[in-house]
PDB file of C-alpha atoms in Angstrom:
ATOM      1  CA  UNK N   1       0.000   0.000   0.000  1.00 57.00           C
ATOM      2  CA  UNK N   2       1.246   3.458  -1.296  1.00 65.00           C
ATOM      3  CA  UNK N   3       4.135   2.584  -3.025  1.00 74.00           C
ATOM      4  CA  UNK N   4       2.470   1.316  -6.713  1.00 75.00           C
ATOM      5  CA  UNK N   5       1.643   4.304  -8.623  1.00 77.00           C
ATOM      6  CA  UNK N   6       0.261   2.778 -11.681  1.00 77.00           C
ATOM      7  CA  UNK N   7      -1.472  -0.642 -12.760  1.00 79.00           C
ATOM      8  CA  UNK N   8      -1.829  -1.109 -16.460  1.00 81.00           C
ATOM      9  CA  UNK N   9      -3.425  -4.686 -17.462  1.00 81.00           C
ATOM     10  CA  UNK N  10      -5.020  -5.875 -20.874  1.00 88.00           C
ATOM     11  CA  UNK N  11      -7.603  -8.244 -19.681  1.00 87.00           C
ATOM     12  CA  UNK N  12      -8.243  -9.538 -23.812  1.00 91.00           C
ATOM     13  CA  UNK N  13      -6.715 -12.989 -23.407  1.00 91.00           C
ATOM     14  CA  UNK N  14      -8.531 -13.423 -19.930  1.00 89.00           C
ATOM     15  CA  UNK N  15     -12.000 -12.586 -21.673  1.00 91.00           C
ATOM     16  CA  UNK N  16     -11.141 -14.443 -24.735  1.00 94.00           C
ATOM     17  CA  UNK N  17      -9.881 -17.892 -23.164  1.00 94.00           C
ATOM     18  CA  UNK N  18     -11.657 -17.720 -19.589  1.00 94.00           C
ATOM     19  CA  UNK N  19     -15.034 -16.659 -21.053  1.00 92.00           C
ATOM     20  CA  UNK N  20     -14.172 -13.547 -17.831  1.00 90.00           C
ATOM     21  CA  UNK N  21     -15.455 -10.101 -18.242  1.00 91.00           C
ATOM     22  CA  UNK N  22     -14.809  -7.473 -15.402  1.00 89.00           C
ATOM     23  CA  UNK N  23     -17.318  -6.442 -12.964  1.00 92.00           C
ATOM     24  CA  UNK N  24     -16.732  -2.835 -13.264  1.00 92.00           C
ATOM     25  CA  UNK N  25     -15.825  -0.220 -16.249  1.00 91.00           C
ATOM     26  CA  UNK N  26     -13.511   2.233 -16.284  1.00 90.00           C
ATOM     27  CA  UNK N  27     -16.032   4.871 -15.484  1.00 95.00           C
ATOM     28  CA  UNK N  28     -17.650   3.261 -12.606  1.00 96.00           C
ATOM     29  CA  UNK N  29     -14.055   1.788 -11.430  1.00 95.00           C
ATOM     30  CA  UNK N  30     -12.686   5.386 -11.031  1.00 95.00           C
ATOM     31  CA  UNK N  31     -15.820   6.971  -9.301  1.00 97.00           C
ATOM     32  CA  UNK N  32     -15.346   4.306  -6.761  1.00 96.00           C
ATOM     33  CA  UNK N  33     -11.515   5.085  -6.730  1.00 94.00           C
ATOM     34  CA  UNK N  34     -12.284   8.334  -6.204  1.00 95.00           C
ATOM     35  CA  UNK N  35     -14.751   7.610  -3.136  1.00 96.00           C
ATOM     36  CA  UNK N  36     -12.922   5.351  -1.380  1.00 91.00           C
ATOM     37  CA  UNK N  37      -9.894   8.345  -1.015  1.00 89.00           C
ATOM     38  CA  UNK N  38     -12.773  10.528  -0.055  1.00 93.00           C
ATOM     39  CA  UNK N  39     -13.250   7.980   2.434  1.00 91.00           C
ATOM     40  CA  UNK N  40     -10.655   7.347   3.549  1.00 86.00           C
ATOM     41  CA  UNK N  41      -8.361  10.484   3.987  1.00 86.00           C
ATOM     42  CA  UNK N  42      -7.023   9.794   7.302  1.00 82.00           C
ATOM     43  CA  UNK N  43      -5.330   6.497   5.921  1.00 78.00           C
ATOM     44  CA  UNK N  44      -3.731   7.786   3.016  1.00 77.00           C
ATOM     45  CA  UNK N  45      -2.356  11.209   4.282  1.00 81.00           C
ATOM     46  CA  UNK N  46      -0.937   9.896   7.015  1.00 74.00           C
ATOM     47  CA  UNK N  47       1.272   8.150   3.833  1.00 74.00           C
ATOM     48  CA  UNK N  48       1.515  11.836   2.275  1.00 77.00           C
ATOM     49  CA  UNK N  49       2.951  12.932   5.706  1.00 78.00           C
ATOM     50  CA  UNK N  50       5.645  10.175   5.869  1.00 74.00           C
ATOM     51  CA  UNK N  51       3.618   8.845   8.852  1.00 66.00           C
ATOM     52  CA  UNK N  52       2.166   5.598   7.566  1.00 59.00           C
ATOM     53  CA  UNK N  53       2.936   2.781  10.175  1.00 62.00           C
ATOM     54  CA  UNK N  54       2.464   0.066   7.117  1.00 63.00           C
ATOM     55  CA  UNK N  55      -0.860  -0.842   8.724  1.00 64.00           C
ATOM     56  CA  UNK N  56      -3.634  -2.197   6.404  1.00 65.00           C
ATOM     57  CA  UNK N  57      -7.523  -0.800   6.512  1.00 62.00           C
ATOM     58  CA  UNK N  58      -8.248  -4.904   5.181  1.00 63.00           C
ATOM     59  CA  UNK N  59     -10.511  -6.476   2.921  1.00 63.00           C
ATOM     60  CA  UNK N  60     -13.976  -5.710   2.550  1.00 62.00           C
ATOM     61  CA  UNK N  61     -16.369  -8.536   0.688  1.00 55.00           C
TER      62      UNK N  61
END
């Protein structure tokens, strides 16, 4: 957490050979992005502030 800056990922072949399609487009993908920062400010500027104690928020679903 807070050190990858970028994912870039062609899903074609998955779709193509394992019949997979996402669950979210790009458009809905980035307005949840976008809320979960809003969200969750006190976790990630704590990383802006060089304060981050490498603790994890964990997974949800």
């Amino acid at each position: 957490p807070g050190h990858d800056f970028r994912y870039a990922i062609d899903s074609t072949k998955l779709q193509s050979e394992l019949n997979w399609s996402p669950k979210e487009t790009f458009k809905t993908g980035l307005r949840k992005t976008i809320e979960w920062f809003l969200e969750n400010q006190n976790w990630w500027r704590n990383i802006q502030k060089n304060t981050y104690q490498q603790e994890r928020l964990g997974v949800i679903g």
